[in-house]
Coordinates of C-alpha atoms and ligand atoms in Angstrom, one line a residue:
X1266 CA 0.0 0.0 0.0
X1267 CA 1.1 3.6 -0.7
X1268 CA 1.5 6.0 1.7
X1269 CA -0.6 8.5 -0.4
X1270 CA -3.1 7.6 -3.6
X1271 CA -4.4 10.3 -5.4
X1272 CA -6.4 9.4 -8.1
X1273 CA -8.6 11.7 -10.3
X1274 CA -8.5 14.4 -8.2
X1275 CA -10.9 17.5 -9.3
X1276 CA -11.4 20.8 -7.5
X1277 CA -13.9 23.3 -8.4
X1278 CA -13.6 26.9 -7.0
X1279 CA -17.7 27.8 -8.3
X1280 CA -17.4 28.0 -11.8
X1281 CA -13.4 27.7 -12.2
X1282 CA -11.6 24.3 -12.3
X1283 CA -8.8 24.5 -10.6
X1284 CA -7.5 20.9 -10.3
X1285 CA -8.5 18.8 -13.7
X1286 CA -7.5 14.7 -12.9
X1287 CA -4.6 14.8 -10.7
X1288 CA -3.1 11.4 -9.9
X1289 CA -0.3 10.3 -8.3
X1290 CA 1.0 7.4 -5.8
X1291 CA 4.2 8.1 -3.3
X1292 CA 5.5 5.3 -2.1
X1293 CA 6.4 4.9 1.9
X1294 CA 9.7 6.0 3.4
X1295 CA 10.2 8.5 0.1
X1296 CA 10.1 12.1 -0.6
X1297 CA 8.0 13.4 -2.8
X1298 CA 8.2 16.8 -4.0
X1299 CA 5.1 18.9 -5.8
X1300 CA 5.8 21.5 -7.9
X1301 CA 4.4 24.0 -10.5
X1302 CA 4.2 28.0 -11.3
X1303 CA 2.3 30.0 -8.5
X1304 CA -1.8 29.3 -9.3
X1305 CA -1.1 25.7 -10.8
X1306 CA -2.4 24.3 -7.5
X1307 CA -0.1 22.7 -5.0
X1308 CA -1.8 24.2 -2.1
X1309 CA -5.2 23.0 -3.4
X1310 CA -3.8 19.6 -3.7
X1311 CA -2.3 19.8 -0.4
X1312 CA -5.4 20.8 1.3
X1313 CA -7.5 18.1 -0.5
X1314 CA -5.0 15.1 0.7
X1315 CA -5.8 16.7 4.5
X1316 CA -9.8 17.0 3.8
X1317 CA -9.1 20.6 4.3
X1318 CA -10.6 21.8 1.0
X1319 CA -13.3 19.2 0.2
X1320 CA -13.0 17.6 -3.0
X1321 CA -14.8 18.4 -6.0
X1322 CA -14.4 14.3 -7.0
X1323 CA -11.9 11.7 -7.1
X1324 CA -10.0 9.5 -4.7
X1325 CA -7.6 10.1 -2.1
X1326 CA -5.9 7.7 0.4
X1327 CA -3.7 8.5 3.0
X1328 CA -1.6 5.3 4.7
X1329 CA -4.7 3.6 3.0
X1330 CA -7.3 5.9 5.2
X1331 CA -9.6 7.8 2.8
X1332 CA -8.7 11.6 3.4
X1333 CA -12.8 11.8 4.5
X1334 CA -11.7 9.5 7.6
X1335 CA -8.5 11.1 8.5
X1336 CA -9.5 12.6 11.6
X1337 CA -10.0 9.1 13.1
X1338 CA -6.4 8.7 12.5
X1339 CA -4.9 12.1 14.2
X1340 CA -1.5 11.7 14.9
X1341 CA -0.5 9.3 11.3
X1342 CA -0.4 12.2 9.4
X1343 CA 1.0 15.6 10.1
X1344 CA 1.1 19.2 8.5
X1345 CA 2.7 22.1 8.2
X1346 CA 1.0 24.9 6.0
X1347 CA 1.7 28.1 5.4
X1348 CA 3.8 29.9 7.6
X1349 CA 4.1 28.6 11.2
X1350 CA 1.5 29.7 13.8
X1351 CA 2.9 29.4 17.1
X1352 CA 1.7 31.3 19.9
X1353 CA 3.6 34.6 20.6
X1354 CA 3.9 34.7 24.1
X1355 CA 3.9 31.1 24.7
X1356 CA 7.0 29.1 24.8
X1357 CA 7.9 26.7 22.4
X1358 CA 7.6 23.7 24.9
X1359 CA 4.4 25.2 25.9
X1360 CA 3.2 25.4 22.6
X1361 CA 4.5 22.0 21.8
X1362 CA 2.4 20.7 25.1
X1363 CA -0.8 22.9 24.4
X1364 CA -0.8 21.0 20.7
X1365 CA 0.0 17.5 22.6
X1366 CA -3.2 18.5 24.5
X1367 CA -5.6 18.8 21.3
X1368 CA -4.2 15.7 19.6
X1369 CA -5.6 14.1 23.0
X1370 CA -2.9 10.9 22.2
X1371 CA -0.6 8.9 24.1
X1372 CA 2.2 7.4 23.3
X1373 CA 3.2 9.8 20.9
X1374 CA 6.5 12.0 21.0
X1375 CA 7.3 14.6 24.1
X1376 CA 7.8 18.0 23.2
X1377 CA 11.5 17.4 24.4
X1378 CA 11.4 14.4 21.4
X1379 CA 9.8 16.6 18.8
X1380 CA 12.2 19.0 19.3
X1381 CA 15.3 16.9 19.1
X1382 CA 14.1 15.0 16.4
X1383 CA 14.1 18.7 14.5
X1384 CA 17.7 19.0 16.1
X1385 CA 16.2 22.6 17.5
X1386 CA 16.0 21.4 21.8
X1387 CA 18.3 24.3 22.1
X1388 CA 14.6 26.6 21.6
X1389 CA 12.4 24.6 24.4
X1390 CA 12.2 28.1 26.6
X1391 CA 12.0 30.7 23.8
X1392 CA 9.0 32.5 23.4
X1393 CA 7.3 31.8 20.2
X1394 CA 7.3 35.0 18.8
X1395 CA 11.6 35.6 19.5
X1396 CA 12.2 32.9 16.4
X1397 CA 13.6 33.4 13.2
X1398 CA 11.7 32.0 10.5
X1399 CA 13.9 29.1 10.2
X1400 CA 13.2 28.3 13.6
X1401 CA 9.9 28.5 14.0
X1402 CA 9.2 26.1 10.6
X1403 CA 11.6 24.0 12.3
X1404 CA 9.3 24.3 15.7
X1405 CA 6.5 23.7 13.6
X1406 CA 7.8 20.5 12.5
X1407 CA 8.3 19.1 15.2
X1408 CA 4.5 20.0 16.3
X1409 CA 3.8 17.9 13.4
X1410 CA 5.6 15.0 14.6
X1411 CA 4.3 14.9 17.8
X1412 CA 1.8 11.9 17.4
X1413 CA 4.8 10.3 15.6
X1414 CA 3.3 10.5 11.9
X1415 CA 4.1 8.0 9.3
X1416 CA 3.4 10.6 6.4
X1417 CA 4.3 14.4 6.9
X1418 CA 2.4 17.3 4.2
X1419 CA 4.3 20.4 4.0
X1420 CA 3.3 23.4 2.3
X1421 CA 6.3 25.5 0.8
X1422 CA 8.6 24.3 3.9
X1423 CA 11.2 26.3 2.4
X1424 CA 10.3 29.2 1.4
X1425 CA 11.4 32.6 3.1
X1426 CA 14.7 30.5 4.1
X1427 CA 17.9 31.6 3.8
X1428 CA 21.0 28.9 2.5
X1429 CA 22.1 27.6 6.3
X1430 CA 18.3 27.3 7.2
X1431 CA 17.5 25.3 3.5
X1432 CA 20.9 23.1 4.1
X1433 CA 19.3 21.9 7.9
X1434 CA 16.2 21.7 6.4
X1435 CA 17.3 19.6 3.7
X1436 CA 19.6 17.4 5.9
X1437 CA 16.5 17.4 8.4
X1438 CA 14.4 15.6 5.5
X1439 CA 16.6 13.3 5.0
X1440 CA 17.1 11.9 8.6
X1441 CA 13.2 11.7 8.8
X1442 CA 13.1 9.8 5.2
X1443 CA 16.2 7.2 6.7
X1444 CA 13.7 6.7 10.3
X1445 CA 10.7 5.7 7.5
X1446 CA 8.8 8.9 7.4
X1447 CA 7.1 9.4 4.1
X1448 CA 7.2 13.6 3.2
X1449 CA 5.5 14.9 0.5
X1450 CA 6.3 18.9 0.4
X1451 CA 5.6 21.4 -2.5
X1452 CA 8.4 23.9 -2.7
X1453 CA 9.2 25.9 -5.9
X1454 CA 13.4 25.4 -5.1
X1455 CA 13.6 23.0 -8.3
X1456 CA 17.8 22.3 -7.2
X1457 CA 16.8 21.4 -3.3
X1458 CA 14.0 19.4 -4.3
X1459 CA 16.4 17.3 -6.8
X1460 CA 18.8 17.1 -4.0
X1461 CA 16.4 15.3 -1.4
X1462 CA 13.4 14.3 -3.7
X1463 CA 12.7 10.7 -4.9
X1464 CA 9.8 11.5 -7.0
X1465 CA 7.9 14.2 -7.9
X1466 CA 4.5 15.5 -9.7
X1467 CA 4.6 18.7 -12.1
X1468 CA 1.6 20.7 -12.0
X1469 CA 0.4 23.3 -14.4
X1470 CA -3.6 24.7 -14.6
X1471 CA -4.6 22.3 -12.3
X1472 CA -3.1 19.2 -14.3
X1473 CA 0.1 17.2 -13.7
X1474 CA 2.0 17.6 -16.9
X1475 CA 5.3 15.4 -15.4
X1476 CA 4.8 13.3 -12.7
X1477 CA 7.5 10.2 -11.6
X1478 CA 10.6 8.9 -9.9
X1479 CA 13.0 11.7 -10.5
X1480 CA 15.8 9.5 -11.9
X1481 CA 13.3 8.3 -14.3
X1482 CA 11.7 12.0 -15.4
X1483 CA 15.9 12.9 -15.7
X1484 CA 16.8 9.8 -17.5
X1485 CA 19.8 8.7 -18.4
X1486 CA 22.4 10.8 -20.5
X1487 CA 22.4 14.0 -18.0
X1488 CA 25.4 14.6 -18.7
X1489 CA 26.4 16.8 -21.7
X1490 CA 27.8 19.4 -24.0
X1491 CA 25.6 22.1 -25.7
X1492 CA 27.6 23.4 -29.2
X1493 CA 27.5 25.6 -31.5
X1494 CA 29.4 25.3 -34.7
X1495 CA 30.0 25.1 -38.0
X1496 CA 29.5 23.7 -40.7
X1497 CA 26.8 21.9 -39.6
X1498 CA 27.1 18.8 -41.8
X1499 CA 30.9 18.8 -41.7
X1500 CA 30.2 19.5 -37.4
X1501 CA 28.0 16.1 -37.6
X1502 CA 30.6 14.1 -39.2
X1503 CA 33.3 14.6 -36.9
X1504 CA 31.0 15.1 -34.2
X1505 CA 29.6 11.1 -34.5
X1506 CA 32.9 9.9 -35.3
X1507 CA 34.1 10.7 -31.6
X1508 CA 33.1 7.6 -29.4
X1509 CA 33.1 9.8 -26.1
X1510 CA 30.7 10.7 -27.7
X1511 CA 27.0 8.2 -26.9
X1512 CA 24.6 10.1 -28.0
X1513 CA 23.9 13.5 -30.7
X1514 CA 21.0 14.7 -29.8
X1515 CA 18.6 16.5 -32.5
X1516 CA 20.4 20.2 -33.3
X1517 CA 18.9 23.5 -35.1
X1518 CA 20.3 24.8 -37.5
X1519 CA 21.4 28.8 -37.6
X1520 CA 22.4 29.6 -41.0
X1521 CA 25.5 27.4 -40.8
X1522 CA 25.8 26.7 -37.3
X1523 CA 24.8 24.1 -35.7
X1524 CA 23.0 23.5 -32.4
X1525 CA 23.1 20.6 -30.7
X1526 CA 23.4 18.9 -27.0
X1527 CA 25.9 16.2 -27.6
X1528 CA 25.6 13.4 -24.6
X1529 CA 29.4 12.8 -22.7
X1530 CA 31.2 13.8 -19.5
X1531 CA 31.8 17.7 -19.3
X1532 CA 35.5 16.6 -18.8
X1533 CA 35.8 15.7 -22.8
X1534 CA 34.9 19.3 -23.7
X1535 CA 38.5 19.7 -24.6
X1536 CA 39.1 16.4 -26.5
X1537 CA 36.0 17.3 -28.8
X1538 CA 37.0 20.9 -29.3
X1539 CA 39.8 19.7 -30.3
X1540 CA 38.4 17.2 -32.3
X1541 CA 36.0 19.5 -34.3
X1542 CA 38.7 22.3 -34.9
X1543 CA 41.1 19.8 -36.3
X1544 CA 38.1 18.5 -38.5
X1545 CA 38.1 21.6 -40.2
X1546 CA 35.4 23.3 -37.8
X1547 CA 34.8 26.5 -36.3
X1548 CA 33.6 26.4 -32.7
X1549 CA 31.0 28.6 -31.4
X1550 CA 30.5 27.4 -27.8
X1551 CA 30.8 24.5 -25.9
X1552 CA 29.3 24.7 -22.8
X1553 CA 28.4 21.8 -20.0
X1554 CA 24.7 21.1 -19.5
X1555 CA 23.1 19.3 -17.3
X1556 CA 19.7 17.9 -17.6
X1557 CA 18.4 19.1 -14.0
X1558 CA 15.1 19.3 -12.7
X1559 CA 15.3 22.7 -13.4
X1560 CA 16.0 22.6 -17.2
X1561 CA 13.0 19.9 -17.1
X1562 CA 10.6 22.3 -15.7
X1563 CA 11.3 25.1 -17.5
X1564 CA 11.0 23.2 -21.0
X1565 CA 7.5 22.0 -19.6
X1566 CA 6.7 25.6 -18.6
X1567 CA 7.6 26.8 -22.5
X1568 CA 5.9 23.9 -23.7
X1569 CA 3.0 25.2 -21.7
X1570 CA 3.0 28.4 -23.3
X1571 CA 3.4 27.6 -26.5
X1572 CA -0.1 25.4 -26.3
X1573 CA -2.0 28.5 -25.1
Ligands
ADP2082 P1 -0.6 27.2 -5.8 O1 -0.5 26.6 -4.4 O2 0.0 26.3 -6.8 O3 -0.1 28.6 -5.9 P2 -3.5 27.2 -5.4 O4 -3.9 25.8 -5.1 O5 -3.4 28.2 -4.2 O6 -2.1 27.3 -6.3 O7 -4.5 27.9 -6.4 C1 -4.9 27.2 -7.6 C2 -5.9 28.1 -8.4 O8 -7.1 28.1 -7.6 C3 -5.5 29.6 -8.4 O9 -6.0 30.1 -9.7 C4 -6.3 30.2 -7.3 O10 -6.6 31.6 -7.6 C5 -7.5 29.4 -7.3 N1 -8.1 29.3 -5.9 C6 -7.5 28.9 -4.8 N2 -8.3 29.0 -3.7 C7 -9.5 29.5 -4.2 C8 -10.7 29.8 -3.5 N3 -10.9 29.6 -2.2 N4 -11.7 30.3 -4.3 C9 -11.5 30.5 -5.6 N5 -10.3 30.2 -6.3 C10 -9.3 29.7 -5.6

């Protein structure tokens, strides 16, 4: 069983349609990033899978409870949305305690536990409203992890970060994934999310327009070399005569130059510069590129645009 099924998800807002057959499976112990353009509707998603917004139709399973039921299961799944709402004047242990209170469980984590598990024990006496953004999210975390959840949501968990407070959250993700947690986050940092994320759904208008393990959506051949040169069908010749070479990837043509991502290490640049200029070519550029999650999205986003 997955730790989340979404299947045919649709969300009407009165007349507008703002999620159109969203569908997606995360397996348990992985994260599992969302992502799409502000409006493509991540949060709405979000709020669905926690039966906060109320679906329009479609199915949605959480650690194989229907989202409908979830509040017979407090404490399997927590969540984080928005920014962190902790109580000014409170301190973080009391806030920690006050939330232990409404989840009305035992056996669950201490507030002490929550907030080591976050690494952040050092704040227990701090008042809620003396922490830095990073700090509070963190907080907030651990409020989420109180009834010791198998599945964690989190809404944009890193935004308004700065690079230290992204870095522990990122390494924080990661201890949670290795102790089984399942996270599914949206966050609009396409290189963190590629860093710590072992799938991930693309969303745009409401529809998922990528959706998979990363390393598949990637594939193989990240590696390359975007050129430029000329002349192009001189440029192909050599070009496929290199075997450092393992795969030319369709060019465009300029005039006489050549465009093209040709699929090898960044470290032959050199060997194939040479390579072409010997053939009797004229180089351009060469320039290492990386198929990233990134460079995925933003060819999906011009894809996008060009339908409309
Ligand atoms: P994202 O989180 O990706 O920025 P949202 O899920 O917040 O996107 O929003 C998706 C779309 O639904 C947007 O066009 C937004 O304006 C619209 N929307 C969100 N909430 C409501 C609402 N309560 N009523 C009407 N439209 C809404």
């Amino acid at each position: 069983m997955p730790a989340l099924l979404v299947d045919d998800l649709h969300k009407r807002y009165g007349s507008f349609h703002a999620l159109r057959g969203v569908s997606f499976q995360v397996a348990r112990g992985s994260i599992y990033g969302l992502i799409g353009p502000n409006g493509s509707g991540k949060t709405t998603t979000l709020s669905c899978l926690l039966n906060l917004r109320t679906p329009t139709s479609g199915r949605v399973e959480l650690l194989g409870i229907p989202s409908s039921a979830l509040h017979k299961s407090l404490g399997r799944v927590g969540a984080v949305f928005d920014a962190p709402t902790l109580a000014g004047n409170m301190t973080v242990k009391g806030n920690l305690n006050y939330a232990r209170r409404l989840l009305g469980q035992r056996g669950g984590r201490s507030a002490d536990e929550a907030l080591e598990s976050v690494g952040a024990l050092e704040l227990v006496g701090r008042r809620g409203g003396e922490l830095s953004m990073g700090q509070a999210r963190r907080v907030a975390i651990a409020r989420a992890l109180l009834g010791k959840p198998e599945l964690l949501i989190l809404d944009e968990p890193l935004a308004g970060l700065d690079t230290p407070g992204v870095r522990e959250m990122l390494r924080l993700f990661k201890r949670l994934r290795e102790e089984g947690l399942t996270i599914v986050l949206s966050s609009h940092r396409m290189h963190e999310l590629e860093e710590v994320a072992d799938g991930v759904a693309i969303l745009m208008d409401g529809q998922l327009v990528a959706e998979g393990p990363l390393a598949e959506l990637l594939g193989e051949n990240r590696d390359g070399l975007h050129l430029r040169v000329r002349p192009a069908s001189r440029a192909r010749q050599v070009l496929q005569g290199i075997d450092a070479i393992s795969t030319l990837e369709e060019g465009t043509l300029d005039g006489e130059w050549l465009e093209l991502r040709a699929v090898t290490p960044a470290g032959n640049a050199p060997r194939i510069a040479r390579a072409l200029v010997e053939g009797g070519c004229e180089l351009g550029t060469i320039v290492p590129q990386r198929r990233s999650l990134q460079s995925l999205f933003e060819g999906l986003l011009e894809a996008q645009g060009e339908q409309r």
